[in-house]
Amino acid sequence: MLPYVIFMAIFVVLPLLLILVYAFQDGEGHFTFEYISKFFSDKDSLSTFAVSLEVAIENTFFCILIGYPAAWILANKKYNRSTVTIILFILPMWINALIRTLATAELFSMIEIPLGKGTLLYGMAYDYLPFMIYPIYNILNRMDPSYAEAAEDLGANQWQVFWKVTVPLSMPGVLSGVMMVFMPTVSTFAISEFLTNNKIKLFGTIIQENINSSTWNYGAALSLIMLIIIGITTLLSNSKEEQTEGGLI
Amino acid sequence: MMKKFFAKAYIYILLLLLYAPLIFIAVCSFTEAKVLGNWTGFSTRLYANLFSNAVEGGNSLIAAIYNTLIIALVAASVSTLFGTFAAIGIHNMHGARKRAVQFMNSIPMVNPDVITGVSLFLLFIFLHFTQGYASVTLAHITFCIPYVVLSVLPKLTQMNPNIYEAALDLGATPRQAFWKVMVPELRPGMISGFILAFTMSLDDFAVTFFTRGTIGLETLSTYIYTDARKGGLTPELRPLMTIIFVIILILLLITNIRQMRAARRAAVR
């Protein structure tokens, strides 16, 4: 047990503390607010940040919009009885995401759709849809059908059953889907480069650029800002989410 | 009837869109054209190149494949061993300490890859640890362990705690009781943890990217990234991806059909 705790302290906790330390340090190791304030005064970083949040919100929205009906159909015994269909939805995740993204971008240029915001959203939804479908499917699949039947017996029509029983009961699945889609979207790099021909930068890209060009302290400051957002979203979803157990495969 | 038709159509259209890029790559793997999307007639030369190590631009692709597999194998093995002991430890903890350790365990899973990558990059800088194979493998172990812990923990809660003690009472040494009683009980969780860790490691791009240092270490993901940035993917990646895809498809279908048959047999009984 102790070796595990020590390992995790060194490789998980200490690195996160180092982000904090480096974010408030200048090149010589003196304390400074320079990099944090640089973010708030730099127009490019701020607009990248805004664009990332916008893309992430839109992507999460589309994933719910497309993924919820899919999960519902897959979990409904009337429409789908085979687990093979569900496996087919998860299977593409085993193929390298970069290759899939590049092929998608290539397909777009073959049918002469210019790369930009639209293709970025398509590609993001493409990459993250299974992460939304799977948790919702899991919850719907284990839901006790007698709740819906009881509502029907009590005179609710199908729409009412869906909106007043099924949807509220599946909220934990939607929330964990949101967690698995929202933050990764903000932080992706590479994928956004490939799908927009470098036209649209996301937050992950500027973190990567700063780390690669040895401006670590600014990279750390940007990472810290992202960590704060992660903390906020985790707290928000934890306050609503009941602890649910779910397998990963 | 109409409803059923629309439901099925919806699922199949989604699947078609999901698989379009993969089918596209598979089709393009049977032509020699350098640029993805061009068709210069049917050919299996890319497959031949891949297997005869005649990939253009040296053997860097083959090296990247080896690196990916070795790192994934080491990371998955170490994290399975480490994660299993950790799960046993967590299982025996109580109260606030248990919650604290579980929280720590969940951090790498909640953090986006970029943050994990940057934070580990800073750690290796801070410790003056030369980045290369060792740092990438350590980083992979770090993000794999939590998945192993989460796969093994449910098996521990399902396990009857008395059987371990029964083994001790019957004269087994703690070591024997562990290997002959605990491990067989936990094995399914360890195996799914190992598979999960292995695939996470294979698939990783961001963490590897930040922790590989400057010695020119490439895994498949970073190779593809560098390749695409240079403009144009190595054509041999097409047959490689096609082969990987077919292997995974067959494996998944086999295990699934087996499970279904077993379930049916159980139902008949």
CSV table of C-alpha atoms in Angstrom, one decimal, chain A residues 1 3-5 7-16 18-19 22 65-67 69-70 73-74 78-80 83-85 87-89 91-100 102-104 106-107 110 122 126 129-130 133 158 179 183-184 187-190 193-194 198 204 207-208 211-212 216 219-220 223 226-227 230 234 248-249, chain B residues 3-4 7-8 10-11 14-15 17-22 24-25 36-37 82 85-86 89-90 93 101 104-105 107-108 110-115 118-127 138 141-142 145-147 149-150 192 195-196 199 202-203 205-206 209-210 220-221 224-225 228-229 233 237 241 244-245 248-249 252-253 256 260:
chain,number,residue,atom,x,y,z
A,1,MET,CA,0.0,0.0,0.0
A,3,PRO,CA,4.6,2.1,-2.3
A,4,TYR,CA,1.4,2.9,-4.2
A,5,VAL,CA,0.7,6.0,-2.1
A,7,PHE,CA,4.2,6.5,-6.3
A,8,MET,CA,0.9,8.4,-6.7
A,9,ALA,CA,2.2,11.2,-4.5
A,10,ILE,CA,5.3,11.6,-6.8
A,11,PHE,CA,3.7,11.1,-10.1
A,12,VAL,CA,0.2,12.6,-9.6
A,13,VAL,CA,0.1,15.0,-6.7
A,14,LEU,CA,3.7,16.5,-7.0
A,15,PRO,CA,3.3,17.2,-10.8
A,16,LEU,CA,0.1,19.1,-10.2
A,18,LEU,CA,4.6,21.8,-9.9
A,19,ILE,CA,2.1,23.3,-12.4
A,22,TYR,CA,5.9,27.0,-12.3
A,65,LEU,CA,-28.4,15.6,-29.2
A,66,ILE,CA,-27.1,12.8,-31.4
A,67,GLY,CA,-26.0,10.4,-28.7
A,69,PRO,CA,-31.5,9.0,-29.1
A,70,ALA,CA,-28.8,6.4,-30.1
A,73,ILE,CA,-32.6,3.0,-29.2
A,74,LEU,CA,-29.7,0.7,-28.3
A,78,LYS,CA,-38.0,-3.5,-29.0
A,79,TYR,CA,-35.4,-2.0,-31.4
A,80,ASN,CA,-32.1,-3.7,-30.5
A,83,THR,CA,-24.7,-6.5,-28.1
A,84,VAL,CA,-22.8,-6.5,-31.4
A,85,THR,CA,-24.3,-3.2,-32.4
A,87,ILE,CA,-19.6,-3.1,-29.7
A,88,LEU,CA,-19.7,-1.6,-33.2
A,89,PHE,CA,-20.1,1.8,-31.6
A,91,LEU,CA,-14.8,-0.3,-31.8
A,92,PRO,CA,-13.6,2.8,-33.7
A,93,MET,CA,-12.1,4.0,-30.5
A,94,TRP,CA,-9.5,1.3,-30.7
A,95,ILE,CA,-8.1,2.8,-33.9
A,96,ASN,CA,-5.7,5.6,-33.5
A,97,ALA,CA,-7.6,8.8,-33.1
A,98,LEU,CA,-5.1,10.8,-35.2
A,99,ILE,CA,-5.4,8.5,-38.2
A,100,ARG,CA,-9.2,8.6,-38.0
A,102,LEU,CA,-6.7,12.7,-40.8
A,103,ALA,CA,-8.9,10.4,-42.8
A,104,THR,CA,-12.0,12.4,-41.9
A,106,GLU,CA,-9.2,13.9,-46.2
A,107,LEU,CA,-12.8,12.8,-46.9
A,110,MET,CA,-12.5,15.0,-51.4
A,122,TYR,CA,-18.1,17.3,-37.1
A,126,TYR,CA,-17.1,12.0,-34.4
A,129,LEU,CA,-19.8,10.5,-29.6
A,130,PRO,CA,-19.0,7.0,-28.2
A,133,ILE,CA,-23.5,7.1,-25.9
A,158,GLN,CA,-45.3,8.0,-24.3
A,179,MET,CA,-17.5,15.0,-18.1
A,183,MET,CA,-12.9,18.8,-20.8
A,184,PRO,CA,-11.2,16.6,-23.4
A,187,SER,CA,-7.8,20.4,-24.2
A,188,THR,CA,-7.4,18.6,-27.5
A,189,PHE,CA,-4.6,19.6,-29.7
A,190,ALA,CA,-3.6,17.9,-32.9
A,193,GLU,CA,-5.0,21.4,-36.2
A,194,PHE,CA,-5.8,18.6,-38.6
A,198,ASN,CA,-4.4,25.2,-38.3
A,204,GLY,CA,-4.7,22.6,-25.7
A,207,ILE,CA,-0.4,25.0,-24.0
A,208,GLN,CA,1.5,22.6,-26.2
A,211,ILE,CA,5.7,23.9,-23.6
A,212,ASN,CA,7.5,23.1,-26.9
A,216,TRP,CA,7.2,26.5,-19.6
A,219,GLY,CA,2.5,26.9,-20.4
A,220,ALA,CA,2.1,26.1,-16.7
A,223,SER,CA,-2.5,24.6,-17.5
A,226,MET,CA,-7.5,24.8,-17.2
A,227,LEU,CA,-7.1,22.9,-13.9
A,230,ILE,CA,-11.7,21.2,-14.4
A,234,THR,CA,-16.1,18.4,-11.4
A,248,LEU,CA,-15.5,0.8,-18.4
A,249,ILE,CA,-15.6,-1.9,-21.0
B,3,LYS,CA,-40.9,3.6,-35.6
B,4,LYS,CA,-38.8,0.5,-35.7
B,7,ALA,CA,-34.9,3.7,-35.1
B,8,LYS,CA,-32.9,1.1,-37.1
B,10,TYR,CA,-30.8,6.1,-37.3
B,11,ILE,CA,-28.4,3.6,-35.8
B,14,LEU,CA,-24.6,6.8,-37.4
B,15,LEU,CA,-22.6,3.6,-37.8
B,17,LEU,CA,-20.7,7.9,-40.6
B,18,LEU,CA,-18.6,6.4,-37.8
B,19,TYR,CA,-17.0,3.9,-40.1
B,20,ALA,CA,-16.6,6.0,-43.2
B,21,PRO,CA,-13.0,7.1,-42.4
B,22,LEU,CA,-12.0,3.6,-41.5
B,24,PHE,CA,-11.8,4.9,-46.6
B,25,ILE,CA,-8.4,4.0,-45.2
B,36,LEU,CA,-4.3,9.4,-49.2
B,37,GLY,CA,-7.4,9.7,-51.4
B,82,PHE,CA,0.9,-2.4,-8.8
B,85,PHE,CA,-1.9,-4.5,-4.6
B,86,ALA,CA,-3.2,-0.9,-4.4
B,89,GLY,CA,-4.9,-1.9,0.2
B,90,ILE,CA,-7.7,0.5,-0.7
B,93,MET,CA,-9.0,1.0,4.3
B,101,VAL,CA,-6.6,7.6,-1.6
B,104,MET,CA,-5.9,10.6,-5.5
B,105,ASN,CA,-6.6,7.5,-7.7
B,107,ILE,CA,-7.1,12.4,-10.5
B,108,PRO,CA,-5.4,10.9,-13.6
B,110,VAL,CA,-10.4,13.1,-14.6
B,111,ASN,CA,-7.5,15.1,-15.9
B,112,PRO,CA,-7.4,15.7,-19.6
B,113,ASP,CA,-4.3,14.1,-21.3
B,114,VAL,CA,-2.7,17.5,-21.9
B,115,ILE,CA,-2.7,18.3,-18.2
B,118,VAL,CA,2.4,18.9,-19.0
B,119,SER,CA,2.4,18.1,-15.2
B,120,LEU,CA,4.7,15.0,-15.8
B,121,PHE,CA,6.9,17.0,-18.2
B,122,LEU,CA,7.4,19.6,-15.4
B,123,LEU,CA,8.1,16.8,-12.9
B,124,PHE,CA,10.8,15.3,-15.1
B,125,ILE,CA,12.3,18.8,-15.6
B,126,PHE,CA,12.1,19.4,-11.8
B,127,LEU,CA,13.8,16.1,-11.0
B,138,LEU,CA,6.6,5.9,-16.0
B,141,ILE,CA,2.1,3.5,-15.7
B,142,THR,CA,0.8,6.6,-13.9
B,145,ILE,CA,-2.8,2.3,-12.6
B,146,PRO,CA,-6.2,3.9,-11.7
B,147,TYR,CA,-8.0,1.9,-14.4
B,149,VAL,CA,-7.5,-0.3,-9.5
B,150,LEU,CA,-11.1,0.3,-10.6
B,192,SER,CA,-9.8,-6.6,-17.8
B,195,ILE,CA,-6.5,-5.0,-21.3
B,196,LEU,CA,-7.8,-1.5,-20.5
B,199,THR,CA,-5.3,-0.1,-24.9
B,202,LEU,CA,-1.4,2.1,-27.2
B,203,ASP,CA,-3.8,4.9,-27.9
B,205,PHE,CA,-0.7,10.6,-27.8
B,206,ALA,CA,-0.6,13.7,-25.6
B,209,PHE,CA,4.2,13.7,-26.7
B,210,PHE,CA,5.1,15.7,-23.6
B,220,LEU,CA,2.9,5.2,-33.4
B,221,SER,CA,0.8,8.2,-32.3
B,224,ILE,CA,1.6,9.8,-37.2
B,225,TYR,CA,1.5,13.3,-35.8
B,228,ALA,CA,1.1,14.5,-40.8
B,229,ARG,CA,2.8,17.8,-39.9
B,233,LEU,CA,1.2,10.3,-44.2
B,237,LEU,CA,0.2,3.4,-42.3
B,241,MET,CA,-4.4,0.5,-39.7
B,244,ILE,CA,-5.2,-3.6,-36.7
B,245,PHE,CA,-8.8,-2.8,-37.4
B,248,ILE,CA,-9.7,-6.0,-33.3
B,249,LEU,CA,-13.0,-6.6,-35.1
B,252,LEU,CA,-14.3,-8.6,-30.3
B,253,LEU,CA,-16.7,-10.6,-32.4
B,256,ASN,CA,-18.9,-11.5,-27.9
B,260,MET,CA,-23.8,-14.8,-26.2
